[in-house]
XYZ file of C-alpha atoms in Angstrom:
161
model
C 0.000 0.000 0.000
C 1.627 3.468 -1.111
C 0.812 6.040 1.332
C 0.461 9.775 0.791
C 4.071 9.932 2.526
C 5.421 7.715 0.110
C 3.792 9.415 -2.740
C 5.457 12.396 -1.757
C 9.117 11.291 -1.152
C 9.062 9.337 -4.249
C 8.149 12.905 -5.810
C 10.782 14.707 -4.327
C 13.113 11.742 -4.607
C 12.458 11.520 -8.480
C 11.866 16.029 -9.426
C 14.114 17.684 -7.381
C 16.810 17.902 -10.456
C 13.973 19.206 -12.598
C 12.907 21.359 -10.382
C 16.732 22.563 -9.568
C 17.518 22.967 -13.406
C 14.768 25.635 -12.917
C 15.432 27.487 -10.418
C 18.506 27.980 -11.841
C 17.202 29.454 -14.613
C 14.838 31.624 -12.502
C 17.773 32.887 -10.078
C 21.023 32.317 -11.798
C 23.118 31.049 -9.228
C 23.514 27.580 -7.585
C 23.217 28.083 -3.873
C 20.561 30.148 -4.463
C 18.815 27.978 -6.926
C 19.682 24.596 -4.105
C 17.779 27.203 -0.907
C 14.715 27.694 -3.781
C 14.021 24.161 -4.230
C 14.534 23.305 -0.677
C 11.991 26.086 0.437
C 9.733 24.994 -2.587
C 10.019 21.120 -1.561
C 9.655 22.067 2.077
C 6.219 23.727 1.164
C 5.246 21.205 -1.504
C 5.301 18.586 1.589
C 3.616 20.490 4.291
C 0.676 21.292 1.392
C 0.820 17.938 0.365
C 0.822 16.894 4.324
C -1.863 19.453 4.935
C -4.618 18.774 1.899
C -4.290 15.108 2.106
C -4.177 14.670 -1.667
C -3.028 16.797 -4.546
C -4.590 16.121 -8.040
C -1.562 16.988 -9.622
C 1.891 17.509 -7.352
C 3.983 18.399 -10.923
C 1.642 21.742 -10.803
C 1.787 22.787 -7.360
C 5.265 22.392 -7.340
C 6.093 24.226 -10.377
C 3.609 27.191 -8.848
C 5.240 27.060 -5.517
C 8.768 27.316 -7.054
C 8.258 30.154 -9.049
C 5.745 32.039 -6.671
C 8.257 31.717 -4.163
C 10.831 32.909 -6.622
C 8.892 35.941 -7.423
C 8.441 36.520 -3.418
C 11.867 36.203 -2.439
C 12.474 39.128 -5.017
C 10.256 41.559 -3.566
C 11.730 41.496 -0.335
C 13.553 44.732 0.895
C 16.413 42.960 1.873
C 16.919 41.114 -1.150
C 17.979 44.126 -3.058
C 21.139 45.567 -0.319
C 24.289 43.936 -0.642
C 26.277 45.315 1.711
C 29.882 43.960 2.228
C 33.331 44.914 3.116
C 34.737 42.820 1.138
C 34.035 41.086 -1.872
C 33.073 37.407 -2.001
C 34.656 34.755 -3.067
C 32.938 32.998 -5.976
C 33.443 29.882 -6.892
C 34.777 28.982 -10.101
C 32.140 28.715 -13.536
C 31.441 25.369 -14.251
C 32.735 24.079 -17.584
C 29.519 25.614 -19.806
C 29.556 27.162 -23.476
C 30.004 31.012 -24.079
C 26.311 31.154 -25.172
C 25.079 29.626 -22.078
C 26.418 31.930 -19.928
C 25.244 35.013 -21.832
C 22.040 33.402 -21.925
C 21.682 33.079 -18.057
C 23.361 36.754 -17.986
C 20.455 38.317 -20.220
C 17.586 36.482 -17.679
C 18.729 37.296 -14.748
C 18.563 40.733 -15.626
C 14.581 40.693 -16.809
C 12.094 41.153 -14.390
C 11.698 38.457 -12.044
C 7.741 38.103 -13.570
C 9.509 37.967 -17.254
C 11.923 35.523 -16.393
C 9.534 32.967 -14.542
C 7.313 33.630 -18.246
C 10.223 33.098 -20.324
C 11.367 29.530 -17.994
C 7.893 28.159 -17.862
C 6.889 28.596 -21.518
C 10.719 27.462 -23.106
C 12.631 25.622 -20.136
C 9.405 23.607 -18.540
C 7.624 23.885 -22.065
C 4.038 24.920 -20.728
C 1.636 26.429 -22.817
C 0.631 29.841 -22.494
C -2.536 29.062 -20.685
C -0.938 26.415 -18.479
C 1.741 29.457 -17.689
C -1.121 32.447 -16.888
C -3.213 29.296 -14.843
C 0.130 28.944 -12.547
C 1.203 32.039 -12.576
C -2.380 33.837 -11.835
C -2.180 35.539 -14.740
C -4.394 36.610 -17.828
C -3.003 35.126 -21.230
C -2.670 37.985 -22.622
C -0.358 38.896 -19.678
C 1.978 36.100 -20.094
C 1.846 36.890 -24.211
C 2.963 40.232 -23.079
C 5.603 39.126 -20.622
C 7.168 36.725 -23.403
C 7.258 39.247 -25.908
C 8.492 41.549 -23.831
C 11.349 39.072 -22.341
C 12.121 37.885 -25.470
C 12.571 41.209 -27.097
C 15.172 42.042 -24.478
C 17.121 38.992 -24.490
C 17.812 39.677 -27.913
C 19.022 43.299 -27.604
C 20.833 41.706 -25.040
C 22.546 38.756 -27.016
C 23.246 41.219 -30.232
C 24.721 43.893 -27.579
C 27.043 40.878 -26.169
C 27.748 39.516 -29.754
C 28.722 42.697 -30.908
């Protein structure tokens, strides 16, 4: 007999790289990306926990990663980075030139654009599965793509240039 705990860890157990590769996407660095989907697995499990049985987990997860995504960037703090000295980063991963001036161009969109641009070309949603999770109208999220899209390619031909 599979129980509703079972369901769950087999979930988390068998999406959490999915769910990483897109948070990544969303925030653009790896620690942050690894405290996303911990928060978003964290609350996936407590809902899950909490409403007995979710029709579809896939969906609620995707919503909670990205609405906590969007969240985390409104916060005040979130914006100050105040330091006496500058970190230490870790060195890129091995990755292609076009890679990294891809992540460069989304993480500068609007946290709302980027989440549009992951959903609908990363996760492959349609537009109306997109404005459903995100709470949005289509015509919103048609916006928001455009929009997105439009600068990541000013972006690109700036870089390329």
């Amino acid at each position: 007999m599979v129980t509703g705990d079972d369901a769950l860890r087999a979930f988390v157990e068998g999406r959490r790289t999915a769910l990483f590769r897109s948070a990544y996407l969303l925030c653009g660095d790896r620690d942050e990306a690894e405290d996303l989907v911990q928060t978003t697995l964290v609350k996936v499990v407590l809902g899950g926990r909490r409403l007995g049985r979710l029709d579809n987990l896939e969906a609620y997860a995707r919503k909670t990663l990205v609405n906590t995504f969007i969240a985390a960037r409104r916060r005040f703090w979130r914006r100050e980075h105040a330091c006496g000295e500058l970190p230490e980063r870790a060195s890129p991963s091995a990755d292609s030139d076009t890679g990294l001036m891809v992540r460069a161009a989304l993480a500068r969109l609007t946290p709302k654009q980027r989440a549009v641009l992951v959903l609908r070309y990363w996760e492959d949603l349609s537009v109306e599965a997109t404005a459903e999770l995100l709470g949005m109208r289509v015509n919103t999220v048609k916006s928001h793509t455009a929009r997105g899209l439009a600068a990541l390619r000013a972006e690109m031909r700036e870089e390329l240039v």
